[in-house]
mmCIF file of C-alpha atoms in Angstrom:
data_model
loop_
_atom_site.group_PDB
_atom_site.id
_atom_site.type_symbol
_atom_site.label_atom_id
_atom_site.label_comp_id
_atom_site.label_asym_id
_atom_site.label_seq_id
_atom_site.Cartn_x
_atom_site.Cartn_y
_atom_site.Cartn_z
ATOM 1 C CA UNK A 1262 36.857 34.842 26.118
ATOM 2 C CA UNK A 1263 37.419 30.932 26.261
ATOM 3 C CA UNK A 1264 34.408 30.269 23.871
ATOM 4 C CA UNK A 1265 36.025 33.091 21.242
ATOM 5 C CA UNK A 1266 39.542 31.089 21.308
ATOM 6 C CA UNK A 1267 37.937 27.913 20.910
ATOM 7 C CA UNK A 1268 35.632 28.998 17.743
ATOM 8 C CA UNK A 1269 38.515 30.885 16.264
ATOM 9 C CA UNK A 1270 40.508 27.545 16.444
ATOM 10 C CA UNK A 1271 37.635 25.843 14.721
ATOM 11 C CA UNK A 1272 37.375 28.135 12.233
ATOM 12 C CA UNK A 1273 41.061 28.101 11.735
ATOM 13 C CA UNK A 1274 41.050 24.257 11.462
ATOM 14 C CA UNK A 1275 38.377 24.553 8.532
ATOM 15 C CA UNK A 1276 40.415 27.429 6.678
ATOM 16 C CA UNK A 1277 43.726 25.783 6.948
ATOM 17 C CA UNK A 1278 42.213 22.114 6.859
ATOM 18 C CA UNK A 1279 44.521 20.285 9.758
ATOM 19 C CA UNK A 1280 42.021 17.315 9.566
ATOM 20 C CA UNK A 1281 38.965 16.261 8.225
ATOM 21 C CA UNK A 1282 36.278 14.257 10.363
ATOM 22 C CA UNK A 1283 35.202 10.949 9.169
ATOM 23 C CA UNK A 1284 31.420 11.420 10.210
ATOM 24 C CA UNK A 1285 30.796 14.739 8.504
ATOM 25 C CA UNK A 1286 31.220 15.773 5.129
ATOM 26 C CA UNK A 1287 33.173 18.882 4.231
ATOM 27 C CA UNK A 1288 30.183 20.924 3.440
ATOM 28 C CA UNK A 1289 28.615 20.249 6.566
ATOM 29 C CA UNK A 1290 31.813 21.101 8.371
ATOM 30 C CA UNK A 1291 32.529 24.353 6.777
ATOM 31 C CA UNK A 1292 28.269 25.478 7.271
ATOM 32 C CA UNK A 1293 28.084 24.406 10.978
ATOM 33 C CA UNK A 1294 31.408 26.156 11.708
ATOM 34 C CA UNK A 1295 30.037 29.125 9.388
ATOM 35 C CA UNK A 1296 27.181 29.483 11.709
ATOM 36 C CA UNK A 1297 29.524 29.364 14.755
ATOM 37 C CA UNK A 1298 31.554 32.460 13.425
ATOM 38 C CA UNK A 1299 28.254 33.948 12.702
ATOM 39 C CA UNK A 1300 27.979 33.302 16.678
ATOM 40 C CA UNK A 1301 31.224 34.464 17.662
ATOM 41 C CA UNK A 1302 31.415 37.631 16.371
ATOM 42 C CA UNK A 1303 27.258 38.538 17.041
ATOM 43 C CA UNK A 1304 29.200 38.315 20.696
ATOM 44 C CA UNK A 1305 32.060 40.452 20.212
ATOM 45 C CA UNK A 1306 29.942 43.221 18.689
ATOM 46 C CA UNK A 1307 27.361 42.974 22.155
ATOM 47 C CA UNK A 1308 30.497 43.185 24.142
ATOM 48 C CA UNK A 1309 31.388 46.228 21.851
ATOM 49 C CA UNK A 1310 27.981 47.846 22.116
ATOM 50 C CA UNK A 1311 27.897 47.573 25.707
ATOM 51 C CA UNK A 1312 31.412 48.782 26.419
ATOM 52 C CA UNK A 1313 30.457 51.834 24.010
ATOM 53 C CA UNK A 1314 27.517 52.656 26.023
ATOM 54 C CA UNK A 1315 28.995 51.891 29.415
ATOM 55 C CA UNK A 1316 31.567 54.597 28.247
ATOM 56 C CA UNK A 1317 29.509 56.862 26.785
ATOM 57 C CA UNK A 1318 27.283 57.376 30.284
ATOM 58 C CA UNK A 1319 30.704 56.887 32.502
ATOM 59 C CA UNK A 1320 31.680 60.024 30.794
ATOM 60 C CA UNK A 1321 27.996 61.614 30.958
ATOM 61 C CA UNK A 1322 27.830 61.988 27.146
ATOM 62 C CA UNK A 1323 24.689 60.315 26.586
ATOM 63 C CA UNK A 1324 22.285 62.843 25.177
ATOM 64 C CA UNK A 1325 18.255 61.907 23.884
ATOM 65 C CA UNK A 1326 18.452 63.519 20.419
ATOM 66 C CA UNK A 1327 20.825 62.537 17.470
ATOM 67 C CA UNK A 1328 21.546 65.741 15.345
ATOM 68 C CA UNK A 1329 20.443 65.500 11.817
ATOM 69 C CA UNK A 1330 23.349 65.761 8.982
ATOM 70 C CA UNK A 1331 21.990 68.198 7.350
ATOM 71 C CA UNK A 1332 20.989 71.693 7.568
ATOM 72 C CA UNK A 1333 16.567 72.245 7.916
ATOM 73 C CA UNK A 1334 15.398 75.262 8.562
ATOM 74 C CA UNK A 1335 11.347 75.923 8.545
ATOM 75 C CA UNK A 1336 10.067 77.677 5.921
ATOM 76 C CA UNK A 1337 6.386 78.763 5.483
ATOM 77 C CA UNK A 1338 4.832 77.903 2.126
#
């Protein structure tokens, strides 16, 4: 939770522009903390994944077969 505040205030600082660095250009900036979001929420959505399945089997709903959407029944040619 302490690396998600930290790389939302770096990609807040880049949005809102507070200061620039001397060492790196803006474009080089704006990709590195572009890959860091990229980061930041591939995290968020494991945490979300896991939390769905952790509920899912707390609550015995997990089940081996998805339904289709459709309606199949087997006809003979």
């Amino acid at each position: 939770m302490v690396l998600n505040v930290v790389l939302r205030l770096a990609w807040m600082q880049t949005v809102l522009g507070f200061r620039q660095t001397p060492f790196l250009p803006r474009e080089a900036l704006t990709a590195i903390v572009a890959c860091l979001e990229i980061i930041r929420r591939g995290i968020w959505n494991f945490f979300r994944l896991e939390n769905e399945h952790l509920n899912n089997v707390g609550e015995y709903r997990a089940f081996k077969s998805v339904p289709l959407p459709f309606y199949y029944e087997n006809k003979r040619i």
